[in-house]
mmCIF file of C-alpha atoms in Angstrom:
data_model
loop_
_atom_site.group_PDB
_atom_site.id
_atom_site.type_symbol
_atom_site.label_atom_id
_atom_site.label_comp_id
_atom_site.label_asym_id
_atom_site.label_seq_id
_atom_site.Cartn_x
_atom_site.Cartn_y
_atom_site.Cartn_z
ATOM 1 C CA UNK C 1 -16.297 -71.073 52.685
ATOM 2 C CA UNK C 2 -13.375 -70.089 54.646
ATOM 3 C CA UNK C 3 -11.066 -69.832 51.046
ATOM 4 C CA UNK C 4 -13.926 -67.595 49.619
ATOM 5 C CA UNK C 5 -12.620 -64.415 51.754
ATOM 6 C CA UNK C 6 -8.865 -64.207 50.081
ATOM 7 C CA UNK C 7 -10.451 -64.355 46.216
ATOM 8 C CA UNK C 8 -13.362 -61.712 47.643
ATOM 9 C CA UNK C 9 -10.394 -59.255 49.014
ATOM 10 C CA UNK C 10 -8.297 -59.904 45.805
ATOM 11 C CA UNK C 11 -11.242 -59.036 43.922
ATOM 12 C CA UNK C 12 -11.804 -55.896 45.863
ATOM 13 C CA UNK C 13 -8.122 -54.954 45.988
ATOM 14 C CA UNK C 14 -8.545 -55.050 41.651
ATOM 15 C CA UNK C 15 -11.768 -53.243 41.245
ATOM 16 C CA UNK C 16 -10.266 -49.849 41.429
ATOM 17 C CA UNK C 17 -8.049 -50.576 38.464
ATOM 18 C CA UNK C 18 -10.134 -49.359 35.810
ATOM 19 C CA UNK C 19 -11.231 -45.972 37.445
ATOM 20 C CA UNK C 20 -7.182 -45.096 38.130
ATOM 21 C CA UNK C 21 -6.585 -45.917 34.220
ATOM 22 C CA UNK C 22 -9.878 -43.828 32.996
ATOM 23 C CA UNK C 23 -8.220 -40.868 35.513
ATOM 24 C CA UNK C 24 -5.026 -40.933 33.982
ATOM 25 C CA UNK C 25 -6.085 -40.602 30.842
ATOM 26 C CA UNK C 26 -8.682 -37.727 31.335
ATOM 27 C CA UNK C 27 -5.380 -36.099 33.250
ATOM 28 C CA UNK C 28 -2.729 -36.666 30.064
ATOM 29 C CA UNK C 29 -5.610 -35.007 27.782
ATOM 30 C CA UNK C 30 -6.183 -32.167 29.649
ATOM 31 C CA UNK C 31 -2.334 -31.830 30.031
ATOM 32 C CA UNK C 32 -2.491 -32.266 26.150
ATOM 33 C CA UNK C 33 -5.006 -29.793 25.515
ATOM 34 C CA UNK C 34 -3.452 -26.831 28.117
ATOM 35 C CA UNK C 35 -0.472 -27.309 26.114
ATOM 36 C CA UNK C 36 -1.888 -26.961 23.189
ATOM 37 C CA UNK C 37 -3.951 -23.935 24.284
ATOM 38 C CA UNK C 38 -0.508 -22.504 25.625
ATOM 39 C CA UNK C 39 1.052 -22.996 22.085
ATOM 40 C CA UNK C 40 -2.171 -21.374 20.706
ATOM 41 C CA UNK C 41 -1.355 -18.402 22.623
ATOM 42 C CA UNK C 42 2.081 -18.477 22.069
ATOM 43 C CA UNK C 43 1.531 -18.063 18.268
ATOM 44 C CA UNK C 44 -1.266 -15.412 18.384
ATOM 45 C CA UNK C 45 0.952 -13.173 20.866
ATOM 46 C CA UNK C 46 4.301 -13.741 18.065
ATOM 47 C CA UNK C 47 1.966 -12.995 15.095
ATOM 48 C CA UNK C 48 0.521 -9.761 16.633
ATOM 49 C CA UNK C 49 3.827 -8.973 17.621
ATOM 50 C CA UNK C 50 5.248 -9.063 13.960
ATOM 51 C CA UNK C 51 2.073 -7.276 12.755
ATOM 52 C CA UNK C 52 2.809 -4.662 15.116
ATOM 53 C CA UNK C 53 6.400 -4.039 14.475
ATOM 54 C CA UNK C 54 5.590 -3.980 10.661
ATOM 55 C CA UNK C 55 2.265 -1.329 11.313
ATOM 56 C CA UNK C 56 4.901 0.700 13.021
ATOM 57 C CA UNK C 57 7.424 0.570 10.348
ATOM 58 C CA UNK C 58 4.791 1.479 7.568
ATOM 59 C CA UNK C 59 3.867 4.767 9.608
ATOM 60 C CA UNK C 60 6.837 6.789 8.632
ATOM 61 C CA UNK C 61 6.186 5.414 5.109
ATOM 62 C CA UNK C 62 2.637 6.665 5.248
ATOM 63 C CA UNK C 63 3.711 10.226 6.578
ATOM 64 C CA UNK C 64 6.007 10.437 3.710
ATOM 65 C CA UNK C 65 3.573 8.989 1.535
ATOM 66 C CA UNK C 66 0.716 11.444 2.144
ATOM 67 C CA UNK C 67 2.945 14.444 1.915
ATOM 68 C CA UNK C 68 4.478 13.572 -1.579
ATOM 69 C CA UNK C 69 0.874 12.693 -2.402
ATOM 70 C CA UNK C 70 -0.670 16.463 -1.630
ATOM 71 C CA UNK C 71 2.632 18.509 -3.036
ATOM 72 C CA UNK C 72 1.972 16.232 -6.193
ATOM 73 C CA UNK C 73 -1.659 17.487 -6.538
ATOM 74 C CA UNK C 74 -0.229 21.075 -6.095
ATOM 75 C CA UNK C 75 2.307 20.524 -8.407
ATOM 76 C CA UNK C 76 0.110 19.139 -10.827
ATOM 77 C CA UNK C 77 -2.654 21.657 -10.796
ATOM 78 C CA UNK C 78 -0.352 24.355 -10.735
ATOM 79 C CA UNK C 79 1.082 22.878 -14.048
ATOM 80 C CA UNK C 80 -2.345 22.491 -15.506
ATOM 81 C CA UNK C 81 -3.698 25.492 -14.555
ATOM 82 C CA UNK C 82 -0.578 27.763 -16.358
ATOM 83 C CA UNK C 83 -0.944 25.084 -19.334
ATOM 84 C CA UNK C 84 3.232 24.988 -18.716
ATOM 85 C CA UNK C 85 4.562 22.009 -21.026
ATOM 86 C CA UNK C 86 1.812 19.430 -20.138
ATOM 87 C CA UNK C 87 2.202 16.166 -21.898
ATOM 88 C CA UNK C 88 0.781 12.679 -21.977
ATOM 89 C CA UNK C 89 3.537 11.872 -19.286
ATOM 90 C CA UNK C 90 2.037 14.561 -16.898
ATOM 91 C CA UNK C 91 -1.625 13.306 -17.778
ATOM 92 C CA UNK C 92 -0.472 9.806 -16.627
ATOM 93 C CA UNK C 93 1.832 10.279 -13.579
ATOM 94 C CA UNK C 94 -1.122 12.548 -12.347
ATOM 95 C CA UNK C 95 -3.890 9.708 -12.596
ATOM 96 C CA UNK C 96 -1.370 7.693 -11.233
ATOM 97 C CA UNK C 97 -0.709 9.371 -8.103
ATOM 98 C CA UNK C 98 -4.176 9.445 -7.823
ATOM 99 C CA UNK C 99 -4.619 5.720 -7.874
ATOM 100 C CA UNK C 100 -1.480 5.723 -5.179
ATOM 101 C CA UNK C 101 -3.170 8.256 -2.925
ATOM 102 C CA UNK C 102 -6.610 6.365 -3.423
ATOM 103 C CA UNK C 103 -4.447 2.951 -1.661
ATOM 104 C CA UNK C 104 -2.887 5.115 0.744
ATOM 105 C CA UNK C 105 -6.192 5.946 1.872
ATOM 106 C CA UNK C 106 -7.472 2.328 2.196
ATOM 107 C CA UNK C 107 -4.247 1.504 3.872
ATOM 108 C CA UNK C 108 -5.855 2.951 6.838
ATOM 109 C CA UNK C 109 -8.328 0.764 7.712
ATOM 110 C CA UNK C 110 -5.804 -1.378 8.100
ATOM 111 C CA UNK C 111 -3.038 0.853 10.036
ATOM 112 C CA UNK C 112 -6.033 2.178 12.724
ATOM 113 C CA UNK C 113 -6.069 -1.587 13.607
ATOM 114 C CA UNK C 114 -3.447 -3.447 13.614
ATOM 115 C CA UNK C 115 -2.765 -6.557 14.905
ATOM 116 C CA UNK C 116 -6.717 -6.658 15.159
ATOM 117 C CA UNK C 117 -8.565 -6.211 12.170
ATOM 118 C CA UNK C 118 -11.513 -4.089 10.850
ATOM 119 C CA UNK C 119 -15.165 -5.169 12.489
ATOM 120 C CA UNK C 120 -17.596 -4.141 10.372
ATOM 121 C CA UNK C 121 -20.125 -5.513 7.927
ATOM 122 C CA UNK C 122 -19.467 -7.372 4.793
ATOM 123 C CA UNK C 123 -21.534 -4.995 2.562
ATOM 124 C CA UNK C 124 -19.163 -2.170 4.022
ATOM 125 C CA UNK C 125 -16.074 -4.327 3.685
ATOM 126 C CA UNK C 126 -17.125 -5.102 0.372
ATOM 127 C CA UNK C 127 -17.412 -1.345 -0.739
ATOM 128 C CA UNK C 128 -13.970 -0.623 0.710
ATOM 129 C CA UNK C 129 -12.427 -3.739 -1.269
ATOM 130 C CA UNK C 130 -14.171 -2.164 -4.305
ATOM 131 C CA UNK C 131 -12.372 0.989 -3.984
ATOM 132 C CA UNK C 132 -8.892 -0.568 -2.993
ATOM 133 C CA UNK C 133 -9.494 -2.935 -6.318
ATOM 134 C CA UNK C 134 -10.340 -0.358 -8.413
ATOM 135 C CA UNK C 135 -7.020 1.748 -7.459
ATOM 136 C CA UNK C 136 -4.849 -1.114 -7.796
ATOM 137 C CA UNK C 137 -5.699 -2.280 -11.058
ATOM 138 C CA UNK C 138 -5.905 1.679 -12.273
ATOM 139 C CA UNK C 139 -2.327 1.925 -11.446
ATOM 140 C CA UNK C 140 -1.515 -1.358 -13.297
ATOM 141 C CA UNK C 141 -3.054 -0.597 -16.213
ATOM 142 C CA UNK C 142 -1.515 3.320 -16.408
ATOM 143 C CA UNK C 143 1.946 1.748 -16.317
ATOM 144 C CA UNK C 144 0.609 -0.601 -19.341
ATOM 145 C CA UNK C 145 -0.194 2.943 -21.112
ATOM 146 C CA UNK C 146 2.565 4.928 -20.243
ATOM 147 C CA UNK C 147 4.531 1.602 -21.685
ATOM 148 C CA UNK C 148 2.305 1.993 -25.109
ATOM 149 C CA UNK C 149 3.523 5.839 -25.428
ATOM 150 C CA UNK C 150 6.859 4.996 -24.952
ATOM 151 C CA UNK C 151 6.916 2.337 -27.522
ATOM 152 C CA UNK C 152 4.773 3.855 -30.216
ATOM 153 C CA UNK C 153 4.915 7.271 -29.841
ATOM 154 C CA UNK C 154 7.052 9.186 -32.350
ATOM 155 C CA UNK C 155 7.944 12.785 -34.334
ATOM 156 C CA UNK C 156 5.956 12.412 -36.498
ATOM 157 C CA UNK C 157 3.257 9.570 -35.262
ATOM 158 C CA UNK C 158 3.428 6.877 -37.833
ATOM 159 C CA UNK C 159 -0.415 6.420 -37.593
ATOM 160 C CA UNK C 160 -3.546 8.960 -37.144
ATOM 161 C CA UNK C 161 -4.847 6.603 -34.312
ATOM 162 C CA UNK C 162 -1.787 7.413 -32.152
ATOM 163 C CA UNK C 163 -1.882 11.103 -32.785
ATOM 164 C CA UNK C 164 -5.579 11.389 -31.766
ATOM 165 C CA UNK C 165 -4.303 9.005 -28.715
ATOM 166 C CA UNK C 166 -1.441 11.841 -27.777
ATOM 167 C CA UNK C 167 -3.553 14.684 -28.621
ATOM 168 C CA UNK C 168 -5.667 13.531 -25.746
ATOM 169 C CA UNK C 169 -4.444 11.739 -23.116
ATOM 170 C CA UNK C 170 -7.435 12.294 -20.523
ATOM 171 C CA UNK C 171 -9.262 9.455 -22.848
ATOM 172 C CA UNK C 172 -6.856 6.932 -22.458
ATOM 173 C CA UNK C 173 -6.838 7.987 -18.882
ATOM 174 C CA UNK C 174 -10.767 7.524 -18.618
ATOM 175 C CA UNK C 175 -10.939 4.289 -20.324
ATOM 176 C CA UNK C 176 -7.923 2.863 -18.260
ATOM 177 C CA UNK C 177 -10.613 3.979 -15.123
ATOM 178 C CA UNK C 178 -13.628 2.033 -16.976
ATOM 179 C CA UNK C 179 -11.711 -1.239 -17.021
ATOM 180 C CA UNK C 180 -10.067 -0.934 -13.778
ATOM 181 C CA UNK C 181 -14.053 -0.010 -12.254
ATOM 182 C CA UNK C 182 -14.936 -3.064 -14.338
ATOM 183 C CA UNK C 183 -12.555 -5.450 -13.087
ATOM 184 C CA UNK C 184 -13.297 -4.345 -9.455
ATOM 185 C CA UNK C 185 -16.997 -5.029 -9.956
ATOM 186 C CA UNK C 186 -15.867 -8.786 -11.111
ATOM 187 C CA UNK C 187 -14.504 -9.341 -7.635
ATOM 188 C CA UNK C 188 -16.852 -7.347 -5.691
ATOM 189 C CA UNK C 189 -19.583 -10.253 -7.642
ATOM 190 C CA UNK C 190 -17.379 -12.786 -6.408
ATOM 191 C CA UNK C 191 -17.259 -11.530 -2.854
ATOM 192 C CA UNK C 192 -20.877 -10.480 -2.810
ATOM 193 C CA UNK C 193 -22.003 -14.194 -3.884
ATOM 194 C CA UNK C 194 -20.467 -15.690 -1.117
ATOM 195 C CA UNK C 195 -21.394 -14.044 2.102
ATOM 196 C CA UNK C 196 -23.870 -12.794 3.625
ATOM 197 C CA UNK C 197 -24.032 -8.762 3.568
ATOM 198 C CA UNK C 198 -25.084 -7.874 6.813
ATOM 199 C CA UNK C 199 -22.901 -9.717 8.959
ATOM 200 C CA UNK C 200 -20.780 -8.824 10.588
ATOM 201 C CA UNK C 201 -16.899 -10.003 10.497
ATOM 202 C CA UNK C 202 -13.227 -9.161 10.333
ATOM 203 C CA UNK C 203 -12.722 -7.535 7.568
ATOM 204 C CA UNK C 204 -9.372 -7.500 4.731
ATOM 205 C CA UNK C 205 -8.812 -5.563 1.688
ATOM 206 C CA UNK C 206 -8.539 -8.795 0.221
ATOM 207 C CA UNK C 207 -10.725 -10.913 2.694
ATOM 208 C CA UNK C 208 -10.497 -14.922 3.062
ATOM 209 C CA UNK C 209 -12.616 -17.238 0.874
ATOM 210 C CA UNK C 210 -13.152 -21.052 0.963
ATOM 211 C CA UNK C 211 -12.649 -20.950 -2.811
ATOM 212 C CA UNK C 212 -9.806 -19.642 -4.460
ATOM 213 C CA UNK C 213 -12.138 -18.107 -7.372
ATOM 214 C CA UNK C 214 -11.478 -14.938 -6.055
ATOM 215 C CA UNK C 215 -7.791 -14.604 -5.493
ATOM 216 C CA UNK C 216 -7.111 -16.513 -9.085
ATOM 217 C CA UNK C 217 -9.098 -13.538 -10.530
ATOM 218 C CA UNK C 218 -6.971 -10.952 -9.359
ATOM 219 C CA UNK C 219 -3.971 -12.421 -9.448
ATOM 220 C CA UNK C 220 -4.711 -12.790 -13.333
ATOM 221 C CA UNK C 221 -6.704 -9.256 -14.194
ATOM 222 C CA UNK C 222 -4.562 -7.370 -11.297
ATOM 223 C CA UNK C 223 -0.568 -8.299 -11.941
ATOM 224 C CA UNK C 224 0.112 -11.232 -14.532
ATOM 225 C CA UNK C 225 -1.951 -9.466 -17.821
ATOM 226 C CA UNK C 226 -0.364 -6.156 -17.123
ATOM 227 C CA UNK C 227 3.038 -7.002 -16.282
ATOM 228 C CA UNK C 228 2.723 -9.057 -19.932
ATOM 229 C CA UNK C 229 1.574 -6.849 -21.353
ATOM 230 C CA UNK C 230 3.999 -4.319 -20.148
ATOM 231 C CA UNK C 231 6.687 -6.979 -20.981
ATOM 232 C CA UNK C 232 5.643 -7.408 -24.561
ATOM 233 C CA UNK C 233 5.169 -3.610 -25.264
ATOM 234 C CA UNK C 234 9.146 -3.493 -23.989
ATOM 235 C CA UNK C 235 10.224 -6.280 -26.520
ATOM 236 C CA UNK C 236 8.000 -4.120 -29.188
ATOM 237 C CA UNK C 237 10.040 -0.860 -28.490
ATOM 238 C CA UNK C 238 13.496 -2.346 -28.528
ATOM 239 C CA UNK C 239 12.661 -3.905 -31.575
ATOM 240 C CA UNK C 240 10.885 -0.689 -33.495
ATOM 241 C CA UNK C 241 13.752 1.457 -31.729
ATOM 242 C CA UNK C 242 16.572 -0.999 -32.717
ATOM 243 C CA UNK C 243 17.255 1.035 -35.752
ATOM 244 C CA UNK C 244 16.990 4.253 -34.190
ATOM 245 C CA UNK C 245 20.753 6.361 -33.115
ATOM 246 C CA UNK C 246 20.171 6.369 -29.407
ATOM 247 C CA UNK C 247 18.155 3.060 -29.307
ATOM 248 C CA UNK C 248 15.092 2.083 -26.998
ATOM 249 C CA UNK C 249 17.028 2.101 -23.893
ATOM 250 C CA UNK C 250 17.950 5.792 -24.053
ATOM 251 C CA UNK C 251 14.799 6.646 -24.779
ATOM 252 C CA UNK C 252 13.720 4.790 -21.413
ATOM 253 C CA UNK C 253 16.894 6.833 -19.880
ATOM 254 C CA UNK C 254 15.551 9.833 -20.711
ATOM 255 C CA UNK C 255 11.794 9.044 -18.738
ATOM 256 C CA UNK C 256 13.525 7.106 -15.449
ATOM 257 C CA UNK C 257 10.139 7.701 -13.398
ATOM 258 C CA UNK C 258 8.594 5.147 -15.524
ATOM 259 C CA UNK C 259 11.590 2.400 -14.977
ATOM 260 C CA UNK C 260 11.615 3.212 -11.233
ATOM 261 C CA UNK C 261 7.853 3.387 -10.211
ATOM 262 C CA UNK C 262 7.251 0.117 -12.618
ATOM 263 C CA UNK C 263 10.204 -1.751 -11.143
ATOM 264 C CA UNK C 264 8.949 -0.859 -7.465
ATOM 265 C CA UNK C 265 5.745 -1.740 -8.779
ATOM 266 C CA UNK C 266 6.436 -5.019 -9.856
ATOM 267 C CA UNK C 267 7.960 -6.191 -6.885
ATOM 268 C CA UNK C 268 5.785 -4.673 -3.896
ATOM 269 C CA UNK C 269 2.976 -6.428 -5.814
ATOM 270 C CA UNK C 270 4.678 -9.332 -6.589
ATOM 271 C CA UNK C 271 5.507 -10.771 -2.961
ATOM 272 C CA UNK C 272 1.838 -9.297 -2.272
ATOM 273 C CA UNK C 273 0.106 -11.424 -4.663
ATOM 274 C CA UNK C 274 2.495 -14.269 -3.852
ATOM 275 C CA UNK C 275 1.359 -14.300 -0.530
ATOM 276 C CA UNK C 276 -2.234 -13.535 -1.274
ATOM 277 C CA UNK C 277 -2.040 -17.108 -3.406
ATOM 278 C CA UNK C 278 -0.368 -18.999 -0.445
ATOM 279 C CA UNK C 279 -3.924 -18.205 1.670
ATOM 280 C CA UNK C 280 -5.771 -20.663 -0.704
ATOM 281 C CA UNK C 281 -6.749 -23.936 0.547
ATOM 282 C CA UNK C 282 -5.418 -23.848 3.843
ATOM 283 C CA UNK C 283 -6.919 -23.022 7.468
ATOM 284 C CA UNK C 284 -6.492 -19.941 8.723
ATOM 285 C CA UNK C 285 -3.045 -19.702 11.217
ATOM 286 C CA UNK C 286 -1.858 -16.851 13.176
ATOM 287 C CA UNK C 287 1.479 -17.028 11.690
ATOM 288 C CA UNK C 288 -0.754 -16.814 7.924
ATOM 289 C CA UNK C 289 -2.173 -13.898 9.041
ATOM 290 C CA UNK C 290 0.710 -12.116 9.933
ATOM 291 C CA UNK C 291 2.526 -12.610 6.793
ATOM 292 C CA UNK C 292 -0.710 -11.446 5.542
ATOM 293 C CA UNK C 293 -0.058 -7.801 7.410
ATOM 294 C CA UNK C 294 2.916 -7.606 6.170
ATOM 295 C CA UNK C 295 2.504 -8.249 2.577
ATOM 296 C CA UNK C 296 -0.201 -5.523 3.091
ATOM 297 C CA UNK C 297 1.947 -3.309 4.527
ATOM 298 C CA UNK C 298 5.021 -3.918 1.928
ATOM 299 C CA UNK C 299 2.066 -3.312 -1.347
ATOM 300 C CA UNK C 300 1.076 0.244 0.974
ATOM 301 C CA UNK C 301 4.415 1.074 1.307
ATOM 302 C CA UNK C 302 5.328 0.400 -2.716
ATOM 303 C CA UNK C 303 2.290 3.102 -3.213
ATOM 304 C CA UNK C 304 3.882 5.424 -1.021
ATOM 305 C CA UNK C 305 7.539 4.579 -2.679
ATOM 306 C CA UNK C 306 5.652 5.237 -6.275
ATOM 307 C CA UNK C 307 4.604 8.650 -5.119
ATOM 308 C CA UNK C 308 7.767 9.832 -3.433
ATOM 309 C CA UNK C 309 9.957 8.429 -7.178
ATOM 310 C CA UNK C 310 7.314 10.382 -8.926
ATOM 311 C CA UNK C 311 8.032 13.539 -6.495
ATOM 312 C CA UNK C 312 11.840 13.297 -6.953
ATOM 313 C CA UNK C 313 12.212 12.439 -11.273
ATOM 314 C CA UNK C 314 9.829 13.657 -12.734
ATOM 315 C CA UNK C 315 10.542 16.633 -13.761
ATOM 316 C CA UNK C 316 8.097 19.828 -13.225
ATOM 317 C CA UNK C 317 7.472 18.472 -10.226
ATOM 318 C CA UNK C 318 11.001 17.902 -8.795
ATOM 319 C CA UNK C 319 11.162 21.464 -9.973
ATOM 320 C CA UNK C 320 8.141 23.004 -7.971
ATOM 321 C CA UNK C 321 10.016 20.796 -5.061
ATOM 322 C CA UNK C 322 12.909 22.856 -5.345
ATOM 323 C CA UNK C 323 10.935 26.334 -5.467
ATOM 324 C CA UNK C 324 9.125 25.358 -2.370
ATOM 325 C CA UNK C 325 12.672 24.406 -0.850
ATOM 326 C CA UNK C 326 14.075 27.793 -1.672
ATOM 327 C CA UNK C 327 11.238 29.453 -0.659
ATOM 328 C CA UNK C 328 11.014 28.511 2.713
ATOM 329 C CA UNK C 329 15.160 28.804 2.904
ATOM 330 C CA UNK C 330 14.320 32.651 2.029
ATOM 331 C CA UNK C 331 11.483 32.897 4.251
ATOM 332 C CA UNK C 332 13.640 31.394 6.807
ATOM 333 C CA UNK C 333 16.830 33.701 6.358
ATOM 334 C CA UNK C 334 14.312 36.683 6.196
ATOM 335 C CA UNK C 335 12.768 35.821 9.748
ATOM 336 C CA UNK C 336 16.398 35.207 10.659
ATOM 337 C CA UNK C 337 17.834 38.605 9.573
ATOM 338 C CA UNK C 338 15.115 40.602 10.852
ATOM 339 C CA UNK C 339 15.513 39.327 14.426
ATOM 340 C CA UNK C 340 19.292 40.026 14.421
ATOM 341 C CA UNK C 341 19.178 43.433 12.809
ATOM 342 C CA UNK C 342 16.018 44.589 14.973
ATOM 343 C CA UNK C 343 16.660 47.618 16.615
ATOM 344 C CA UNK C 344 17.389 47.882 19.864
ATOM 345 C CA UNK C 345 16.605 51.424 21.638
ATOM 346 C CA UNK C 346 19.135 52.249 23.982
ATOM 347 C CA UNK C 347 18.275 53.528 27.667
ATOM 348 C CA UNK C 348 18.721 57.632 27.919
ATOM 349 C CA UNK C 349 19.083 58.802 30.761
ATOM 350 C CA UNK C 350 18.453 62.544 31.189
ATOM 351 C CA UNK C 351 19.379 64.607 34.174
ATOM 352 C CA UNK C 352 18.266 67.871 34.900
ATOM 353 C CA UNK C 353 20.212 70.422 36.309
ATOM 354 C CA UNK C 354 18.427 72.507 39.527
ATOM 355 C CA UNK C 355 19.785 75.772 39.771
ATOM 356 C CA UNK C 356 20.356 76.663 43.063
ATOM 357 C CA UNK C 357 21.329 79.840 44.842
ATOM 358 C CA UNK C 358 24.563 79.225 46.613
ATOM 359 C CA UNK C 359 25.453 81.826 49.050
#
C-alpha cells in the first residue's frame, strides 16, 4: 500500500501531457493561419497597388483619347457635310473611331473604380459587356475591310461586285455592325446562361466564368479569325500587286493609318486576350486580378492610341488639325496685339489762368 503513492504521483505528474501537446498544436495553427492571413493581405494591398499605378497611367491616355475622339467627329462631319473628297477610307476610319470612342466609354466603368471593381447587377453588367463586345469586334472586323479595299480595289475594278462595294461603303460598314451585334449576342447567351441576373456582384467587361466556353469564344470570333483573315487578305495583295510598278507595299505606304492602327491593334489585343486565356481554370488570386487591370487598361489605351494615329495620318483630318492649330495661333496673336497696341490716354492737365488786378 505504501508503494502505491509513488506510481499514483507519477501518474498524476503525466496526465497533463496530452492537454500541453493538444495546446501547442491549436497555438502553431493559429500562428499558421495569422500568417497566412498576413500574406493574404500582403498580396491584396501589392495588387491594388499595381492596379492603381496602372488606372493612373491610363488617365492621361484617356484625356488624350477623348479629345482626338470629338475633333475626329468634327472633322469627319465637317468632311461629310461639304461632300470634300470622301472615300471608302473616310467611311471606315469614321466607323472606326466610333467603335474606339464606344471602348473609351466602357473603359470607365472600370477607371471610376479602380482597384475595386463595379457592384452592380449581372443583367446590368451583362448589357455593358454587350456594348464593350460589340465595339471590339466592330473595330476588328473594319480593319478586315479596310484590308479587302486595299487588296482588291483597283482603276478600273476588275469585277461589278467590288464597284457596287466602293460605290457604297456605308453597306459594308452596316453589315460589319450586324456581325459584330451578332457575335456580341453569342457571348452575352453565354454569360446570361450562367448566372443569375439579378444578383448582384463585381462586375468585368469580360467577367470570370467556371468554364472557359466563354473566353474560347472570343478569343476565336474577337482576334484569331480577323487577324487571319487580315493576314491572308495581305498575302492576296502582294501577290495580285506583285506585277504592279510600285508593288503592294507602296500601295500600303501610301495609306500608313491602316499599318499603324492595325499594328497597335494587334498587339494591345494580343497581350489582352493572352491574359484573358490565362484566367481559365484557375482560382481567382489577387496578383490574377491585377494583371487583369492592366491588360484592361493596355486594350483602353490601344483604343485611345488608334484614335490619336487616326488624328495625326490620315489625311483631311490631320489637315482640319492644322486649321484649328493656326486658328487659335491667330486668335492668340490677335488678343496679343490688341492688348499691346491699346491706347493709352494720357493725363492733361489744364490750368487756368485768373486774371488779377495787380496794383
Amino acid at each position: 500500500m505504501a508503494t502505491e503513492g509513488p506510481f499514483r504521483n507519477a501518474s498524476n505528474a503525466t496526465a497533463p501531457a496530452p492537454t500541453e501537446h493538444l495546446s501547442s498544436s491549436v497555438l502553431s495553427t493559429a500562428a499558421s493561419r495569422i500568417q497566412s492571413s498576413t500574406t493574404n493581405i500582403t498580396e491584396i494591398i501589392a495588387a491594388n497597388d499595381v492596379a492603381s499605378r496602372a488606372n493612373y497611367c491610363y488617365m492621361f491616355c484617356a484625356v488624350l483619347g477623348f479629345a482626338s475622339g470629338l475633333f475626329l467627329f468634327y472633322s469627319f462631319i465637317k468632311s461629310y457635310r461639304a461632300r470634300r473628297n470622301w472615300t471608302w477610307l473616310d467611311s471606315l476610319l469614321c466607323a472606326l473611331s466610333v467603335s474606339e470612342f464606344i471602348i473609351l466609354l466602357c473603359s470607365l466603368s472600370s477607371l471610376a473604380h479602380r482597384p475595386d471593381l463595379l457592384r452592380t447587377t449581372n443583367l446590368n453588367c451583362t448589357l455593358l459587356s454587350f456594348l464593350f463586345n460589340a465595339a471590339f469586334f466592330s473595330g476588328q472586323l473594319l480593319l478586315v475591310l479596310m484590308g479587302f479595299f486595299l487588296t482588291f480595289d483597283q482603276d478600273p475594278p476588275s469585277r461589278p461586285l467590288l464597284q457596287k462595294a466602293r460605290d457604297a461603303p456605308a453597306v459594308c460598314v452596316a453589315l460589319t455592325t450586324v456581325l459584330s451585334l451578332l457575335s456580341a449576342a453569342v457571348l452575352a447567351g453565354l454569360l446570361g446562361a450562367r448566372q443569375s441576373l439579378n444578383q448582384t456582384s463585381d462586375c468585368r467587361l469580360d467577367p470570370r466564368l467556371d468554364g472557359g466556353g466563354y473566353k474560347a469564344t472570343k478569343l476565336l470570333l474577337g482576334f484569331i479569325l480577323p487577324n487571319l483573315l487580315l493576314l491572308a487578305l495581305l498575302a492576296a495583295g502582294c501577290v495580285i500587286w506583285g506585277k504592279s510598278s510600285g508593288g503592294f507595299l507602296s500601295r500600303l505606304k501610301a495609306f500608313p493609318v491602316f499599318l499603324a492602327v492595325a499594328l497597335v491593334t494587334f498587339i494591345c489585343r494580343f497581350f489582352y486576350s493572352s491574359v484573358l486565356m490565362k484566367r481559365v481554370g484557375r482560382p481567382p488570386r489577387p496578383s490574377q486580378e491585377a494583371l487583369m487591370s492592366v491588360a484592361e487598361f493596355v486594350l483602353f489605351s490601344g483604343s485611345c492610341g488608334s484614335l490619336v494615329l487616326v488624328l495625326l495620318l490620315h489625311g483631311p483630318c490631320r489637315e482640319s488639325l492644322q486649321n484649328a492649330a493656326r486658328r487659335l495661333g491667330e486668335c492668340c496673336r490677335s488678343v496679343g496685339g490688341r492688348d499691346t497696341n491699346r491706347h493709352i490716354m494720357a493725363p492733361r492737365i489744364e490750368i487756368t489762368d485768373t486774371q488779377e488786378n495787380y496794383d
